[in-house]
PDB file of C-alpha atoms in Angstrom:
ATOM      1  CA  UNK A   1      22.482 138.877 194.214  1.00  0.00           C
ATOM      2  CA  UNK A   2      24.414 139.087 190.984  1.00  0.00           C
ATOM      3  CA  UNK A   3      28.193 139.084 190.620  1.00  0.00           C
ATOM      4  CA  UNK A   4      30.132 140.851 187.841  1.00  0.00           C
ATOM      5  CA  UNK A   5      32.358 138.523 185.782  1.00  0.00           C
ATOM      6  CA  UNK A   6      35.416 139.212 183.624  1.00  0.00           C
ATOM      7  CA  UNK A   7      37.619 136.674 181.825  1.00  0.00           C
ATOM      8  CA  UNK A   8      41.086 137.606 180.553  1.00  0.00           C
ATOM      9  CA  UNK A   9      43.494 135.524 178.465  1.00  0.00           C
ATOM     10  CA  UNK A  10      47.051 135.625 179.767  1.00  0.00           C
ATOM     11  CA  UNK A  11      50.396 134.477 178.434  1.00  0.00           C
ATOM     12  CA  UNK A  12      52.044 133.397 181.713  1.00  0.00           C
ATOM     13  CA  UNK A  13      49.577 132.004 184.243  1.00  0.00           C
ATOM     14  CA  UNK A  14      51.973 131.939 187.228  1.00  0.00           C
ATOM     15  CA  UNK A  15      53.084 135.530 186.636  1.00  0.00           C
ATOM     16  CA  UNK A  16      49.465 136.666 186.253  1.00  0.00           C
ATOM     17  CA  UNK A  17      48.343 134.796 189.384  1.00  0.00           C
ATOM     18  CA  UNK A  18      51.104 136.558 191.352  1.00  0.00           C
ATOM     19  CA  UNK A  19      50.091 139.953 189.933  1.00  0.00           C
ATOM     20  CA  UNK A  20      46.338 139.607 190.484  1.00  0.00           C
ATOM     21  CA  UNK A  21      46.799 138.060 193.937  1.00  0.00           C
ATOM     22  CA  UNK A  22      48.691 141.186 194.986  1.00  0.00           C
ATOM     23  CA  UNK A  23      46.259 143.495 193.190  1.00  0.00           C
ATOM     24  CA  UNK A  24      43.227 141.875 194.861  1.00  0.00           C
ATOM     25  CA  UNK A  25      45.037 141.129 198.175  1.00  0.00           C
ATOM     26  CA  UNK A  26      43.661 137.598 197.897  1.00  0.00           C
ATOM     27  CA  UNK A  27      44.707 134.227 196.545  1.00  0.00           C
ATOM     28  CA  UNK A  28      42.616 132.670 193.789  1.00  0.00           C
ATOM     29  CA  UNK A  29      39.741 130.475 194.924  1.00  0.00           C
ATOM     30  CA  UNK A  30      40.494 127.964 192.140  1.00  0.00           C
ATOM     31  CA  UNK A  31      43.739 127.224 190.305  1.00  0.00           C
ATOM     32  CA  UNK A  32      44.230 124.709 187.500  1.00  0.00           C
ATOM     33  CA  UNK A  33      47.107 124.206 185.054  1.00  0.00           C
ATOM     34  CA  UNK A  34      45.512 126.638 182.559  1.00  0.00           C
ATOM     35  CA  UNK A  35      43.069 128.650 184.672  1.00  0.00           C
ATOM     36  CA  UNK A  36      42.624 130.670 187.864  1.00  0.00           C
ATOM     37  CA  UNK A  37      39.569 132.343 189.386  1.00  0.00           C
ATOM     38  CA  UNK A  38      39.004 134.835 192.188  1.00  0.00           C
ATOM     39  CA  UNK A  39      35.549 135.120 193.798  1.00  0.00           C
ATOM     40  CA  UNK A  40      35.857 138.538 195.372  1.00  0.00           C
ATOM     41  CA  UNK A  41      33.305 139.984 197.781  1.00  0.00           C
ATOM     42  CA  UNK A  42      34.353 143.642 197.760  1.00  0.00           C
ATOM     43  CA  UNK A  43      33.627 144.412 195.016  1.00  0.00           C
ATOM     44  CA  UNK A  44      31.519 141.359 194.227  1.00  0.00           C
ATOM     45  CA  UNK A  45      33.419 140.022 191.183  1.00  0.00           C
ATOM     46  CA  UNK A  46      34.133 136.649 189.574  1.00  0.00           C
ATOM     47  CA  UNK A  47      37.470 137.357 187.877  1.00  0.00           C
ATOM     48  CA  UNK A  48      39.001 134.570 185.788  1.00  0.00           C
ATOM     49  CA  UNK A  49      42.194 134.218 183.775  1.00  0.00           C
ATOM     50  CA  UNK A  50      43.265 131.418 181.465  1.00  0.00           C
ATOM     51  CA  UNK A  51      45.917 130.526 178.940  1.00  0.00           C
ATOM     52  CA  UNK A  52      43.217 129.384 176.501  1.00  0.00           C
ATOM     53  CA  UNK A  53      42.183 131.479 173.527  1.00  0.00           C
ATOM     54  CA  UNK A  54      43.589 132.970 170.378  1.00  0.00           C
ATOM     55  CA  UNK A  55      44.683 136.369 171.630  1.00  0.00           C
ATOM     56  CA  UNK A  56      45.728 137.903 174.918  1.00  0.00           C
ATOM     57  CA  UNK A  57      43.535 140.335 176.792  1.00  0.00           C
ATOM     58  CA  UNK A  58      39.849 140.648 177.519  1.00  0.00           C
ATOM     59  CA  UNK A  59      37.776 137.694 176.365  1.00  0.00           C
ATOM     60  CA  UNK A  60      34.382 138.610 177.756  1.00  0.00           C
ATOM     61  CA  UNK A  61      32.377 140.232 180.517  1.00  0.00           C
ATOM     62  CA  UNK A  62      29.446 138.671 182.256  1.00  0.00           C
ATOM     63  CA  UNK A  63      27.019 138.485 185.123  1.00  0.00           C
ATOM     64  CA  UNK A  64      26.839 135.457 187.394  1.00  0.00           C
ATOM     65  CA  UNK A  65      23.523 134.876 189.145  1.00  0.00           C
ATOM     66  CA  UNK A  66      22.706 133.098 192.370  1.00  0.00           C
ATOM     67  CA  UNK A  67      19.558 131.473 191.020  1.00  0.00           C
ATOM     68  CA  UNK A  68      17.523 130.629 187.920  1.00  0.00           C
ATOM     69  CA  UNK A  69      15.096 133.535 188.449  1.00  0.00           C
ATOM     70  CA  UNK A  70      17.902 136.106 188.280  1.00  0.00           C
ATOM     71  CA  UNK A  71      19.207 134.399 185.138  1.00  0.00           C
ATOM     72  CA  UNK A  72      15.749 134.610 183.549  1.00  0.00           C
ATOM     73  CA  UNK A  73      15.634 138.351 184.362  1.00  0.00           C
ATOM     74  CA  UNK A  74      19.021 138.884 182.688  1.00  0.00           C
ATOM     75  CA  UNK A  75      17.853 136.908 179.656  1.00  0.00           C
ATOM     76  CA  UNK A  76      14.799 139.146 179.337  1.00  0.00           C
ATOM     77  CA  UNK A  77      17.035 142.240 179.526  1.00  0.00           C
ATOM     78  CA  UNK A  78      19.360 140.805 176.860  1.00  0.00           C
ATOM     79  CA  UNK A  79      16.417 140.082 174.575  1.00  0.00           C
ATOM     80  CA  UNK A  80      15.092 143.614 175.158  1.00  0.00           C
ATOM     81  CA  UNK A  81      18.466 145.029 174.046  1.00  0.00           C
ATOM     82  CA  UNK A  82      17.569 143.899 170.507  1.00  0.00           C
ATOM     83  CA  UNK A  83      20.818 141.975 170.118  1.00  0.00           C
ATOM     84  CA  UNK A  84      20.959 138.369 168.930  1.00  0.00           C
ATOM     85  CA  UNK A  85      20.993 135.918 171.821  1.00  0.00           C
ATOM     86  CA  UNK A  86      22.895 132.634 171.961  1.00  0.00           C
ATOM     87  CA  UNK A  87      21.178 130.381 174.497  1.00  0.00           C
ATOM     88  CA  UNK A  88      23.499 127.524 175.462  1.00  0.00           C
ATOM     89  CA  UNK A  89      21.237 126.160 178.157  1.00  0.00           C
ATOM     90  CA  UNK A  90      22.984 123.629 180.385  1.00  0.00           C
ATOM     91  CA  UNK A  91      26.650 123.535 179.380  1.00  0.00           C
ATOM     92  CA  UNK A  92      30.158 123.126 180.757  1.00  0.00           C
ATOM     93  CA  UNK A  93      33.091 125.524 180.636  1.00  0.00           C
ATOM     94  CA  UNK A  94      35.725 126.944 182.960  1.00  0.00           C
ATOM     95  CA  UNK A  95      35.643 123.934 185.315  1.00  0.00           C
ATOM     96  CA  UNK A  96      31.926 124.416 185.954  1.00  0.00           C
ATOM     97  CA  UNK A  97      28.515 123.196 184.827  1.00  0.00           C
ATOM     98  CA  UNK A  98      26.253 126.168 184.179  1.00  0.00           C
ATOM     99  CA  UNK A  99      23.040 127.355 182.612  1.00  0.00           C
ATOM    100  CA  UNK A 100      24.044 130.255 180.329  1.00  0.00           C
ATOM    101  CA  UNK A 101      23.344 132.513 177.413  1.00  0.00           C
ATOM    102  CA  UNK A 102      25.380 135.120 175.539  1.00  0.00           C
ATOM    103  CA  UNK A 103      24.865 138.466 173.830  1.00  0.00           C
ATOM    104  CA  UNK A 104      27.407 140.538 171.946  1.00  0.00           C
ATOM    105  CA  UNK A 105      27.351 144.302 172.394  1.00  0.00           C
ATOM    106  CA  UNK A 106      27.515 146.716 169.438  1.00  0.00           C
ATOM    107  CA  UNK A 107      31.324 146.895 169.793  1.00  0.00           C
ATOM    108  CA  UNK A 108      31.659 143.109 169.508  1.00  0.00           C
ATOM    109  CA  UNK A 109      32.331 142.401 173.207  1.00  0.00           C
ATOM    110  CA  UNK A 110      30.723 139.184 174.383  1.00  0.00           C
ATOM    111  CA  UNK A 111      28.574 139.248 177.521  1.00  0.00           C
ATOM    112  CA  UNK A 112      27.876 135.976 179.320  1.00  0.00           C
ATOM    113  CA  UNK A 113      24.970 135.553 181.743  1.00  0.00           C
ATOM    114  CA  UNK A 114      25.164 132.352 183.768  1.00  0.00           C
ATOM    115  CA  UNK A 115      24.064 130.446 186.845  1.00  0.00           C
ATOM    116  CA  UNK A 116      26.698 127.990 188.077  1.00  0.00           C
ATOM    117  CA  UNK A 117      25.207 124.612 188.923  1.00  0.00           C
ATOM    118  CA  UNK A 118      28.391 122.889 190.118  1.00  0.00           C
ATOM    119  CA  UNK A 119      32.094 122.291 189.647  1.00  0.00           C
ATOM    120  CA  UNK A 120      33.583 119.775 187.212  1.00  0.00           C
ATOM    121  CA  UNK A 121      37.155 118.402 187.196  1.00  0.00           C
ATOM    122  CA  UNK A 122      37.970 119.476 183.610  1.00  0.00           C
ATOM    123  CA  UNK A 123      37.884 122.809 181.776  1.00  0.00           C
ATOM    124  CA  UNK A 124      35.008 121.565 179.636  1.00  0.00           C
ATOM    125  CA  UNK A 125      33.323 118.336 178.686  1.00  0.00           C
ATOM    126  CA  UNK A 126      33.595 117.563 174.981  1.00  0.00           C
ATOM    127  CA  UNK A 127      30.460 117.151 172.911  1.00  0.00           C
ATOM    128  CA  UNK A 128      30.178 115.970 169.311  1.00  0.00           C
ATOM    129  CA  UNK A 129      29.912 119.598 168.169  1.00  0.00           C
ATOM    130  CA  UNK A 130      33.093 120.731 169.937  1.00  0.00           C
ATOM    131  CA  UNK A 131      35.726 122.268 167.752  1.00  0.00           C
ATOM    132  CA  UNK A 132      39.378 121.505 168.322  1.00  0.00           C
ATOM    133  CA  UNK A 133      41.210 124.173 170.259  1.00  0.00           C
ATOM    134  CA  UNK A 134      38.111 125.995 171.455  1.00  0.00           C
ATOM    135  CA  UNK A 135      36.747 125.778 174.943  1.00  0.00           C
ATOM    136  CA  UNK A 136      33.363 127.347 174.994  1.00  0.00           C
ATOM    137  CA  UNK A 137      33.362 129.373 171.825  1.00  0.00           C
ATOM    138  CA  UNK A 138      30.636 128.049 169.562  1.00  0.00           C
ATOM    139  CA  UNK A 139      31.307 128.022 165.862  1.00  0.00           C
ATOM    140  CA  UNK A 140      30.436 131.275 164.142  1.00  0.00           C
ATOM    141  CA  UNK A 141      26.737 131.397 163.399  1.00  0.00           C
ATOM    142  CA  UNK A 142      24.569 133.831 161.526  1.00  0.00           C
ATOM    143  CA  UNK A 143      23.559 136.999 163.316  1.00  0.00           C
ATOM    144  CA  UNK A 144      21.234 139.791 162.244  1.00  0.00           C
ATOM    145  CA  UNK A 145      24.214 142.118 161.731  1.00  0.00           C
ATOM    146  CA  UNK A 146      27.874 141.326 161.080  1.00  0.00           C
ATOM    147  CA  UNK A 147      30.010 141.013 164.184  1.00  0.00           C
ATOM    148  CA  UNK A 148      33.745 140.907 164.619  1.00  0.00           C
ATOM    149  CA  UNK A 149      35.049 137.347 164.514  1.00  0.00           C
ATOM    150  CA  UNK A 150      36.250 135.865 167.815  1.00  0.00           C
ATOM    151  CA  UNK A 151      38.447 132.830 168.197  1.00  0.00           C
ATOM    152  CA  UNK A 152      38.746 132.914 171.958  1.00  0.00           C
ATOM    153  CA  UNK A 153      37.613 130.798 174.860  1.00  0.00           C
ATOM    154  CA  UNK A 154      34.140 131.133 176.208  1.00  0.00           C
ATOM    155  CA  UNK A 155      32.928 134.097 174.135  1.00  0.00           C
ATOM    156  CA  UNK A 156      30.655 133.457 171.188  1.00  0.00           C
ATOM    157  CA  UNK A 157      31.856 134.486 167.750  1.00  0.00           C
ATOM    158  CA  UNK A 158      28.400 135.852 167.082  1.00  0.00           C
ATOM    159  CA  UNK A 159      25.055 135.116 168.624  1.00  0.00           C
ATOM    160  CA  UNK A 160      21.773 133.747 167.423  1.00  0.00           C
ATOM    161  CA  UNK A 161      18.457 132.849 168.953  1.00  0.00           C
ATOM    162  CA  UNK A 162      18.992 129.210 168.022  1.00  0.00           C
ATOM    163  CA  UNK A 163      20.279 126.957 170.775  1.00  0.00           C
ATOM    164  CA  UNK A 164      23.834 125.963 169.912  1.00  0.00           C
ATOM    165  CA  UNK A 165      25.892 123.531 171.941  1.00  0.00           C
ATOM    166  CA  UNK A 166      29.198 124.712 173.323  1.00  0.00           C
ATOM    167  CA  UNK A 167      32.136 122.808 174.720  1.00  0.00           C
TER     168      UNK A 167
END
């Protein structure tokens, strides 16, 4: 079963945790110095907030899958949408190791499809291609059509079919 995902950048993490905890009538399932996540069952949502990113507000939407087969189905749907696909494969971000890919909708909103493989103790694990200040946002790459630039955590600036390392 899939779970809807939304990630929002916030200015004051403690204030936002208090607000969303009341709104959802639940405490976050994970809290770090720069990040909090709620794994809600009704509705089935993975809602995350962080103080990372260039601007406040919505960073991206996504779908979290329970297994690799569901992820493959979402990848096929994304490819059928005729939008460029950024396949990160096995990567780390948001205190988790995941298999993921991204598409950007016609309005420039990033959509992440991922299958979480396990937790990690840091927001991301650096790789030689990591850019300073970014968490999971790969460097802007060529896309079939121009897309709005993004300098935020976890969402791709643009997408491509080439595998690009993140984090």
